[in-house]
Amino acid sequence: MLKHPVAPGARRQDFPGGTVRARLLGLVLRSTVKPLLGIWARYPLAPWPYAAIDHVGKLLTVAPGSSTTPVRLPNCDARLVSPPEPRDQHTVLYLHGGGFYVGHQHLHRQMVARFATRLGSAVLAVNYRMLPHHAVGDSIADCVDGYRHLVRSGIAPSEIVIMGDSAGGYLALMTTIEAIEQGMPAPAAVVAMSPLADWSPAGKLGAPTSTTCDVFPARAVPVLTAQAEAARQRSRTRAGRAPLRSPVDCDLARLPPVLIQASSREMVYPDAVHLAERLADHGVECTLQVWRDQVHVFQAAAGIVPESARAVAQIAAFVDGIASARSRQRLLRA
């Protein structure tokens, strides 16, 4: 592993990759998901079975021992996943990915349960409202409601980690930003896996990773931005009509420590680098971990790909480090 600074206040860590299993996973996704997303980009208004895609998650096995409790938020459901051996150091607010179109209860349940078990933390997973029927602003509002629910239930913000992958990485950042703007205390930390951080397609399409990504065809990037903007214009809610904001363009100065993980070959790699630079510009403690030759949100394959398992271990180490720092601060104040 190589380490070198990205900018003052941030550091970059480069990890090797390219194991046989990682390459096979990339081949499978490049042969299946990427062509399908290419078709979607040509016909985004077709009646795609977005809700049905979530049921694919029923095929995924979940390690025994964790338990799930349903939670009702003002405009959506959520589920609280409790680990078999809780350590009570942190509670995680998990915001799933899926391009703002898919996800919900089943597709990410294995990943959520894995984080609950690995971290020894309860995880509140928000089934936020999504495109095409709701705007991204509605998604953010639901995630802020999830954070507010945890705080009102008696959990200190300093004990909450907001975590998300892909679109959920965007939501983890925007939830933190908007919660702070609404006067709420910042969480302990943010973990963003392969996050979308800039709605502008230019930085992504102008980079070499626009052709090396195993999941997203280049044509899908501007289509997603256009569909998100169209949903915003159609929205009848105050939150939904709010302008689309990119985390890289926001005031980031009050954010807590942030861990960003990305693959060196994925479409949103330029977003991850830009985000780390912007966080550093604002004086925010940030670590950018770049994993060579992995797929988008490769952490989801932690059960089969060695690099994915190591990435999850790095996330656990980051969260444990936040808890240790908080304990030291308490001792100093005692």
mmCIF file of C-alpha atoms in Angstrom:
data_model
loop_
_atom_site.group_PDB
_atom_site.id
_atom_site.type_symbol
_atom_site.label_atom_id
_atom_site.label_comp_id
_atom_site.label_asym_id
_atom_site.label_seq_id
_atom_site.Cartn_x
_atom_site.Cartn_y
_atom_site.Cartn_z
ATOM 1 C CA MET A 1 0.000 0.000 0.000
ATOM 2 C CA LEU A 2 1.320 3.441 -0.951
ATOM 3 C CA LYS A 3 0.457 6.635 0.850
ATOM 4 C CA HIS A 4 0.916 10.190 -0.304
ATOM 5 C CA PRO A 5 -0.972 13.419 0.374
ATOM 6 C CA VAL A 6 -3.594 14.664 -2.068
ATOM 7 C CA ALA A 7 -3.664 18.161 -0.630
ATOM 8 C CA PRO A 8 -3.158 19.725 2.806
ATOM 9 C CA GLY A 9 -5.734 18.264 5.186
ATOM 10 C CA ALA A 10 -6.303 15.118 3.119
ATOM 11 C CA ARG A 11 -4.335 11.995 2.374
ATOM 12 C CA ARG A 12 -4.532 9.417 -0.369
ATOM 13 C CA GLN A 13 -3.957 5.714 0.087
ATOM 14 C CA ASP A 14 -3.454 3.451 -2.935
ATOM 15 C CA PHE A 15 -4.242 -0.244 -2.667
ATOM 16 C CA PRO A 16 -3.327 -3.018 -5.124
ATOM 17 C CA GLY A 17 -5.935 -5.029 -6.990
ATOM 18 C CA GLY A 18 -6.416 -7.257 -9.972
ATOM 19 C CA THR A 19 -6.979 -10.607 -8.289
ATOM 20 C CA VAL A 20 -8.608 -13.304 -10.402
ATOM 21 C CA ARG A 21 -11.933 -12.936 -8.611
ATOM 22 C CA ALA A 22 -11.915 -9.172 -9.031
ATOM 23 C CA ARG A 23 -11.242 -9.521 -12.767
ATOM 24 C CA LEU A 24 -13.978 -12.132 -13.157
ATOM 25 C CA LEU A 25 -16.480 -9.895 -11.383
ATOM 26 C CA GLY A 26 -15.553 -7.046 -13.699
ATOM 27 C CA LEU A 27 -16.029 -9.281 -16.736
ATOM 28 C CA VAL A 28 -19.475 -10.391 -15.549
ATOM 29 C CA LEU A 29 -20.681 -6.841 -14.909
ATOM 30 C CA ARG A 30 -19.188 -5.567 -18.155
ATOM 31 C CA SER A 31 -21.079 -8.285 -20.038
ATOM 32 C CA THR A 32 -24.426 -7.863 -18.273
ATOM 33 C CA VAL A 33 -25.089 -4.704 -16.292
ATOM 34 C CA LYS A 34 -23.187 -2.276 -18.519
ATOM 35 C CA PRO A 35 -25.067 -3.198 -21.742
ATOM 36 C CA LEU A 36 -28.364 -3.006 -19.858
ATOM 37 C CA LEU A 37 -27.551 0.480 -18.586
ATOM 38 C CA GLY A 38 -26.629 1.415 -22.133
ATOM 39 C CA ILE A 39 -30.137 0.463 -23.251
ATOM 40 C CA TRP A 40 -31.622 2.381 -20.308
ATOM 41 C CA ALA A 41 -29.663 5.468 -21.356
ATOM 42 C CA ARG A 42 -31.275 5.281 -24.808
ATOM 43 C CA TYR A 43 -34.791 4.741 -23.458
ATOM 44 C CA PRO A 44 -34.922 6.204 -19.926
ATOM 45 C CA LEU A 45 -38.657 6.881 -20.149
ATOM 46 C CA ALA A 46 -39.552 3.263 -20.922
ATOM 47 C CA PRO A 47 -41.569 1.439 -18.221
ATOM 48 C CA TRP A 48 -38.560 -0.156 -16.555
ATOM 49 C CA PRO A 49 -39.403 -2.536 -13.666
ATOM 50 C CA TYR A 50 -37.374 -0.623 -11.073
ATOM 51 C CA ALA A 51 -39.281 -2.019 -8.098
ATOM 52 C CA ALA A 52 -38.913 -5.595 -9.333
ATOM 53 C CA ILE A 53 -35.123 -5.253 -9.499
ATOM 54 C CA ASP A 54 -35.042 -4.923 -5.720
ATOM 55 C CA HIS A 55 -36.367 -8.475 -5.378
ATOM 56 C CA VAL A 56 -33.129 -9.819 -6.872
ATOM 57 C CA GLY A 57 -31.726 -9.147 -3.417
ATOM 58 C CA LYS A 58 -33.832 -11.995 -2.048
ATOM 59 C CA LEU A 59 -31.347 -14.359 -3.679
ATOM 60 C CA LEU A 60 -28.505 -12.995 -1.547
ATOM 61 C CA THR A 61 -27.713 -14.815 1.668
ATOM 62 C CA VAL A 62 -27.358 -12.926 4.932
ATOM 63 C CA ALA A 63 -25.160 -14.183 7.749
ATOM 64 C CA PRO A 64 -27.281 -15.487 10.643
ATOM 65 C CA GLY A 65 -27.504 -13.591 13.890
ATOM 66 C CA SER A 66 -28.563 -10.103 12.854
ATOM 67 C CA SER A 67 -32.119 -8.953 13.515
ATOM 68 C CA THR A 68 -34.261 -6.382 11.727
ATOM 69 C CA THR A 69 -36.817 -3.968 13.164
ATOM 70 C CA PRO A 70 -39.073 -1.894 10.882
ATOM 71 C CA VAL A 71 -39.007 1.869 11.396
ATOM 72 C CA ARG A 72 -41.448 4.412 10.015
ATOM 73 C CA LEU A 73 -40.161 7.828 8.970
ATOM 74 C CA PRO A 74 -42.404 10.745 7.906
ATOM 75 C CA ASN A 75 -42.378 9.896 4.179
ATOM 76 C CA CYS A 76 -40.775 6.469 3.868
ATOM 77 C CA ASP A 77 -39.887 3.277 5.665
ATOM 78 C CA ALA A 78 -36.553 2.258 7.142
ATOM 79 C CA ARG A 79 -35.190 -0.795 8.889
ATOM 80 C CA LEU A 80 -32.928 -1.030 11.903
ATOM 81 C CA VAL A 81 -30.488 -3.933 11.582
ATOM 82 C CA SER A 82 -28.933 -5.043 14.870
ATOM 83 C CA PRO A 83 -25.712 -7.104 14.925
ATOM 84 C CA PRO A 84 -25.391 -10.447 16.722
ATOM 85 C CA GLU A 85 -22.621 -9.034 18.949
ATOM 86 C CA PRO A 86 -23.190 -5.288 19.455
ATOM 87 C CA ARG A 87 -20.310 -3.125 20.636
ATOM 88 C CA ASP A 88 -22.375 0.057 21.057
ATOM 89 C CA GLN A 89 -19.602 2.356 19.833
ATOM 90 C CA HIS A 90 -21.532 3.817 16.938
ATOM 91 C CA THR A 91 -24.854 3.688 15.151
ATOM 92 C CA VAL A 92 -24.712 3.781 11.357
ATOM 93 C CA LEU A 93 -27.151 5.588 9.094
ATOM 94 C CA TYR A 94 -26.849 3.640 5.827
ATOM 95 C CA LEU A 95 -28.018 5.124 2.532
ATOM 96 C CA HIS A 96 -28.080 2.628 -0.314
ATOM 97 C CA GLY A 97 -26.988 3.184 -3.883
ATOM 98 C CA GLY A 98 -28.776 2.241 -7.074
ATOM 99 C CA GLY A 99 -28.586 5.341 -9.241
ATOM 100 C CA PHE A 100 -31.493 6.957 -7.335
ATOM 101 C CA TYR A 101 -33.764 4.418 -9.088
ATOM 102 C CA VAL A 102 -33.349 1.022 -7.413
ATOM 103 C CA GLY A 103 -32.444 -0.445 -4.039
ATOM 104 C CA HIS A 104 -34.755 -0.474 -1.058
ATOM 105 C CA GLN A 105 -35.416 -3.399 1.240
ATOM 106 C CA HIS A 106 -33.802 -6.427 -0.408
ATOM 107 C CA LEU A 107 -31.040 -5.442 -2.839
ATOM 108 C CA HIS A 108 -28.716 -4.039 -0.161
ATOM 109 C CA ARG A 109 -29.714 -6.203 2.789
ATOM 110 C CA GLN A 110 -26.602 -8.389 2.556
ATOM 111 C CA MET A 111 -24.317 -5.364 2.490
ATOM 112 C CA VAL A 112 -26.132 -3.680 5.385
ATOM 113 C CA ALA A 113 -26.045 -6.850 7.491
ATOM 114 C CA ARG A 114 -22.344 -7.276 6.735
ATOM 115 C CA PHE A 115 -21.557 -3.778 7.988
ATOM 116 C CA ALA A 116 -23.701 -4.289 11.088
ATOM 117 C CA THR A 117 -21.821 -7.492 11.918
ATOM 118 C CA ARG A 118 -18.359 -6.200 10.989
ATOM 119 C CA LEU A 119 -18.749 -2.938 12.921
ATOM 120 C CA GLY A 120 -20.767 -4.379 15.786
ATOM 121 C CA SER A 121 -23.139 -1.462 15.235
ATOM 122 C CA ALA A 122 -26.845 -1.043 14.731
ATOM 123 C CA VAL A 123 -27.534 0.174 11.190
ATOM 124 C CA LEU A 124 -30.565 2.222 10.180
ATOM 125 C CA ALA A 125 -31.103 1.699 6.440
ATOM 126 C CA VAL A 126 -33.437 4.261 4.876
ATOM 127 C CA ASN A 127 -35.752 3.216 2.030
ATOM 128 C CA TYR A 128 -35.859 6.761 0.688
ATOM 129 C CA ARG A 129 -38.125 7.938 -2.125
ATOM 130 C CA MET A 130 -36.540 7.596 -5.557
ATOM 131 C CA LEU A 131 -36.650 8.532 -9.209
ATOM 132 C CA PRO A 132 -38.583 8.596 -11.447
ATOM 133 C CA HIS A 133 -41.637 9.297 -9.270
ATOM 134 C CA HIS A 134 -39.832 11.458 -6.723
ATOM 135 C CA ALA A 135 -37.039 13.995 -6.970
ATOM 136 C CA VAL A 136 -33.536 13.704 -5.540
ATOM 137 C CA GLY A 137 -34.450 16.470 -3.098
ATOM 138 C CA ASP A 138 -37.104 14.140 -1.666
ATOM 139 C CA SER A 139 -34.453 11.442 -1.281
ATOM 140 C CA ILE A 140 -32.250 13.836 0.684
ATOM 141 C CA ALA A 141 -35.167 14.923 2.875
ATOM 142 C CA ASP A 142 -35.939 11.294 3.760
ATOM 143 C CA CYS A 143 -32.305 10.656 4.678
ATOM 144 C CA VAL A 144 -32.216 13.759 6.877
ATOM 145 C CA ASP A 145 -35.369 12.410 8.541
ATOM 146 C CA GLY A 146 -33.464 9.183 9.204
ATOM 147 C CA TYR A 147 -30.667 11.110 10.882
ATOM 148 C CA ARG A 148 -33.179 13.148 12.874
ATOM 149 C CA HIS A 149 -34.885 9.931 13.983
ATOM 150 C CA LEU A 150 -31.641 8.566 15.408
ATOM 151 C CA VAL A 151 -30.892 11.807 17.246
ATOM 152 C CA ARG A 152 -34.415 12.069 18.665
ATOM 153 C CA SER A 153 -34.226 8.457 19.821
ATOM 154 C CA GLY A 154 -31.406 9.473 22.151
ATOM 155 C CA ILE A 155 -28.305 8.679 20.098
ATOM 156 C CA ALA A 156 -25.708 11.438 20.262
ATOM 157 C CA PRO A 157 -24.672 12.805 16.858
ATOM 158 C CA SER A 158 -21.061 12.160 17.918
ATOM 159 C CA GLU A 159 -21.940 8.453 17.915
ATOM 160 C CA ILE A 160 -23.536 8.362 14.446
ATOM 161 C CA VAL A 161 -21.670 7.508 11.248
ATOM 162 C CA ILE A 162 -23.426 8.294 7.965
ATOM 163 C CA MET A 163 -22.454 5.831 5.261
ATOM 164 C CA GLY A 164 -23.510 5.276 1.661
ATOM 165 C CA ASP A 165 -22.497 3.783 -1.672
ATOM 166 C CA SER A 166 -22.750 5.339 -5.141
ATOM 167 C CA ALA A 167 -25.931 7.437 -5.139
ATOM 168 C CA GLY A 168 -26.013 6.689 -1.429
ATOM 169 C CA GLY A 169 -22.538 8.204 -1.138
ATOM 170 C CA TYR A 170 -23.973 11.395 -2.609
ATOM 171 C CA LEU A 171 -26.842 11.191 -0.136
ATOM 172 C CA ALA A 172 -24.489 10.597 2.803
ATOM 173 C CA LEU A 173 -22.686 13.825 1.946
ATOM 174 C CA MET A 174 -25.806 15.870 1.216
ATOM 175 C CA THR A 175 -27.602 14.541 4.303
ATOM 176 C CA THR A 176 -24.707 15.715 6.449
ATOM 177 C CA ILE A 177 -24.551 19.079 4.685
ATOM 178 C CA GLU A 178 -28.293 19.719 4.935
ATOM 179 C CA ALA A 179 -28.565 18.483 8.527
ATOM 180 C CA ILE A 180 -25.862 20.983 9.512
ATOM 181 C CA GLU A 181 -27.592 23.731 7.504
ATOM 182 C CA GLN A 182 -30.798 22.965 9.420
ATOM 183 C CA GLY A 183 -29.007 23.498 12.730
ATOM 184 C CA MET A 184 -28.376 19.890 13.685
ATOM 185 C CA PRO A 185 -24.990 18.795 15.046
ATOM 186 C CA ALA A 186 -22.679 17.024 12.623
ATOM 187 C CA PRO A 187 -22.323 13.235 12.848
ATOM 188 C CA ALA A 188 -19.085 11.593 13.967
ATOM 189 C CA ALA A 189 -17.965 10.757 10.435
ATOM 190 C CA VAL A 190 -19.024 10.117 6.846
ATOM 191 C CA VAL A 191 -18.073 7.095 4.728
ATOM 192 C CA ALA A 192 -18.657 7.493 0.983
ATOM 193 C CA MET A 193 -18.079 4.475 -1.256
ATOM 194 C CA SER A 194 -17.792 5.296 -4.970
ATOM 195 C CA PRO A 195 -19.789 8.485 -4.434
ATOM 196 C CA LEU A 196 -21.407 10.681 -7.038
ATOM 197 C CA ALA A 197 -20.128 14.102 -5.961
ATOM 198 C CA ASP A 198 -20.760 16.284 -9.009
ATOM 199 C CA TRP A 199 -23.908 16.395 -11.126
ATOM 200 C CA SER A 200 -21.959 17.886 -14.030
ATOM 201 C CA PRO A 201 -21.012 15.092 -16.457
ATOM 202 C CA ALA A 202 -17.986 16.998 -17.791
ATOM 203 C CA GLY A 203 -15.384 15.861 -15.269
ATOM 204 C CA LYS A 204 -16.396 12.226 -15.630
ATOM 205 C CA LEU A 205 -16.733 12.148 -19.407
ATOM 206 C CA GLY A 206 -13.425 13.932 -19.909
ATOM 207 C CA ALA A 207 -11.455 11.399 -17.864
ATOM 208 C CA PRO A 208 -9.910 8.081 -19.010
ATOM 209 C CA THR A 209 -12.212 6.233 -16.604
ATOM 210 C CA SER A 210 -15.180 7.095 -18.830
ATOM 211 C CA THR A 211 -14.136 4.123 -20.986
ATOM 212 C CA THR A 212 -12.674 1.769 -18.369
ATOM 213 C CA CYS A 213 -15.670 1.540 -16.026
ATOM 214 C CA ASP A 214 -17.135 -1.974 -15.849
ATOM 215 C CA VAL A 215 -20.634 -0.791 -14.917
ATOM 216 C CA PHE A 216 -21.564 2.565 -16.439
ATOM 217 C CA PRO A 217 -21.483 3.411 -20.153
ATOM 218 C CA ALA A 218 -20.518 7.021 -20.800
ATOM 219 C CA ARG A 219 -23.883 7.849 -22.355
ATOM 220 C CA ALA A 220 -25.677 7.065 -19.084
ATOM 221 C CA VAL A 221 -24.006 9.908 -17.178
ATOM 222 C CA PRO A 222 -25.687 12.928 -18.840
ATOM 223 C CA VAL A 223 -28.965 11.017 -19.045
ATOM 224 C CA LEU A 224 -29.012 10.505 -15.271
ATOM 225 C CA THR A 225 -28.396 14.212 -14.692
ATOM 226 C CA ALA A 226 -31.142 15.129 -17.165
ATOM 227 C CA GLN A 227 -33.638 12.732 -15.586
ATOM 228 C CA ALA A 228 -32.860 14.039 -12.100
ATOM 229 C CA GLU A 229 -33.433 17.598 -13.294
ATOM 230 C CA ALA A 230 -36.683 16.605 -15.025
ATOM 231 C CA ALA A 231 -37.943 14.994 -11.813
ATOM 232 C CA ARG A 232 -37.046 18.163 -9.924
ATOM 233 C CA GLN A 233 -39.097 20.270 -12.314
ATOM 234 C CA ARG A 234 -42.071 17.886 -12.017
ATOM 235 C CA SER A 235 -41.941 17.717 -8.235
ATOM 236 C CA ARG A 236 -44.792 19.063 -6.134
ATOM 237 C CA THR A 237 -42.858 19.097 -2.868
ATOM 238 C CA ARG A 238 -40.715 21.908 -1.527
ATOM 239 C CA ALA A 239 -37.735 19.615 -1.000
ATOM 240 C CA GLY A 240 -38.152 18.031 -4.412
ATOM 241 C CA ARG A 241 -38.190 21.372 -6.230
ATOM 242 C CA ALA A 242 -34.935 22.498 -4.615
ATOM 243 C CA PRO A 243 -32.071 22.930 -7.103
ATOM 244 C CA LEU A 244 -29.823 19.922 -7.603
ATOM 245 C CA ARG A 245 -26.696 20.520 -5.550
ATOM 246 C CA SER A 246 -23.317 18.881 -5.947
ATOM 247 C CA PRO A 247 -21.350 18.204 -2.750
ATOM 248 C CA VAL A 248 -18.189 19.576 -4.392
ATOM 249 C CA ASP A 249 -19.941 22.948 -4.782
ATOM 250 C CA CYS A 250 -21.248 23.151 -1.212
ATOM 251 C CA ASP A 251 -19.748 24.684 1.923
ATOM 252 C CA LEU A 252 -17.964 21.675 3.409
ATOM 253 C CA ALA A 253 -16.157 23.439 6.257
ATOM 254 C CA ARG A 254 -18.299 21.988 9.061
ATOM 255 C CA LEU A 255 -18.204 18.367 7.907
ATOM 256 C CA PRO A 256 -16.730 15.708 10.202
ATOM 257 C CA PRO A 257 -13.903 13.365 9.100
ATOM 258 C CA VAL A 258 -14.670 11.719 5.751
ATOM 259 C CA LEU A 259 -13.467 8.419 4.296
ATOM 260 C CA ILE A 260 -13.823 8.059 0.524
ATOM 261 C CA GLN A 261 -13.249 4.755 -1.252
ATOM 262 C CA ALA A 262 -13.163 4.434 -5.035
ATOM 263 C CA SER A 263 -11.815 2.232 -7.800
ATOM 264 C CA SER A 264 -9.125 3.564 -10.107
ATOM 265 C CA ARG A 265 -11.143 2.505 -13.179
ATOM 266 C CA GLU A 266 -14.723 3.474 -12.343
ATOM 267 C CA MET A 267 -16.796 6.292 -13.790
ATOM 268 C CA VAL A 268 -17.021 8.298 -10.568
ATOM 269 C CA TYR A 269 -13.295 8.117 -9.771
ATOM 270 C CA PRO A 270 -12.841 11.778 -10.865
ATOM 271 C CA ASP A 271 -15.657 12.739 -8.484
ATOM 272 C CA ALA A 272 -13.886 10.999 -5.600
ATOM 273 C CA VAL A 273 -10.636 12.848 -6.290
ATOM 274 C CA HIS A 274 -12.406 16.194 -6.731
ATOM 275 C CA LEU A 275 -14.343 15.660 -3.507
ATOM 276 C CA ALA A 276 -11.165 14.911 -1.556
ATOM 277 C CA GLU A 277 -9.576 18.078 -2.927
ATOM 278 C CA ARG A 278 -12.610 20.188 -1.995
ATOM 279 C CA LEU A 279 -12.724 18.743 1.515
ATOM 280 C CA ALA A 280 -9.031 19.537 1.912
ATOM 281 C CA ASP A 281 -9.654 23.080 0.673
ATOM 282 C CA HIS A 282 -12.212 23.475 3.471
ATOM 283 C CA GLY A 283 -9.863 22.060 6.110
ATOM 284 C CA VAL A 284 -11.856 18.863 6.620
ATOM 285 C CA GLU A 285 -10.008 15.708 7.668
ATOM 286 C CA CYS A 286 -10.304 13.380 4.693
ATOM 287 C CA THR A 287 -8.843 10.077 3.531
ATOM 288 C CA LEU A 288 -9.178 8.997 -0.099
ATOM 289 C CA GLN A 289 -8.570 5.286 -0.620
ATOM 290 C CA VAL A 290 -8.075 4.270 -4.254
ATOM 291 C CA TRP A 291 -8.313 0.555 -5.033
ATOM 292 C CA ARG A 292 -6.782 -0.520 -8.316
ATOM 293 C CA ASP A 293 -8.904 -2.190 -11.002
ATOM 294 C CA GLN A 294 -12.102 -2.777 -9.045
ATOM 295 C CA VAL A 295 -15.733 -2.481 -10.064
ATOM 296 C CA HIS A 296 -18.105 0.238 -8.942
ATOM 297 C CA VAL A 297 -19.048 -0.306 -5.262
ATOM 298 C CA PHE A 298 -16.776 -3.339 -5.093
ATOM 299 C CA GLN A 299 -17.323 -3.461 -1.319
ATOM 300 C CA ALA A 300 -20.600 -5.261 -2.029
ATOM 301 C CA ALA A 301 -18.564 -8.310 -3.113
ATOM 302 C CA ALA A 302 -16.748 -8.665 0.223
ATOM 303 C CA GLY A 303 -17.885 -12.275 0.467
ATOM 304 C CA ILE A 304 -16.059 -13.332 -2.708
ATOM 305 C CA VAL A 305 -13.428 -10.730 -3.708
ATOM 306 C CA PRO A 306 -10.346 -10.312 -1.473
ATOM 307 C CA GLU A 307 -9.939 -6.597 -2.224
ATOM 308 C CA SER A 308 -13.572 -6.018 -1.285
ATOM 309 C CA ALA A 309 -13.121 -7.716 2.076
ATOM 310 C CA ARG A 310 -10.024 -5.614 2.744
ATOM 311 C CA ALA A 311 -11.913 -2.442 1.853
ATOM 312 C CA VAL A 312 -14.645 -3.300 4.358
ATOM 313 C CA ALA A 313 -11.922 -3.936 6.947
ATOM 314 C CA GLN A 314 -10.509 -0.472 6.196
ATOM 315 C CA ILE A 315 -13.936 1.052 6.781
ATOM 316 C CA ALA A 316 -14.186 -0.781 10.106
ATOM 317 C CA ALA A 317 -10.728 0.479 11.083
ATOM 318 C CA PHE A 318 -11.736 4.039 10.186
ATOM 319 C CA VAL A 319 -14.906 3.835 12.277
ATOM 320 C CA ASP A 320 -13.011 2.247 15.177
ATOM 321 C CA GLY A 321 -10.472 5.060 14.944
ATOM 322 C CA ILE A 322 -13.236 7.635 15.246
ATOM 323 C CA ALA A 323 -14.530 5.846 18.352
ATOM 324 C CA SER A 324 -11.044 5.695 19.875
ATOM 325 C CA ALA A 325 -10.512 9.409 19.265
ATOM 326 C CA ARG A 326 -13.813 10.184 20.964
ATOM 327 C CA SER A 327 -12.821 8.054 23.967
ATOM 328 C CA ARG A 328 -9.509 9.902 24.259
ATOM 329 C CA GLN A 329 -11.313 13.238 24.191
ATOM 330 C CA ARG A 330 -13.592 12.096 26.996
ATOM 331 C CA LEU A 331 -10.606 11.045 29.094
ATOM 332 C CA LEU A 332 -8.947 14.416 28.558
ATOM 333 C CA ARG A 333 -12.101 16.216 29.673
ATOM 334 C CA ALA A 334 -12.507 14.002 32.762
#
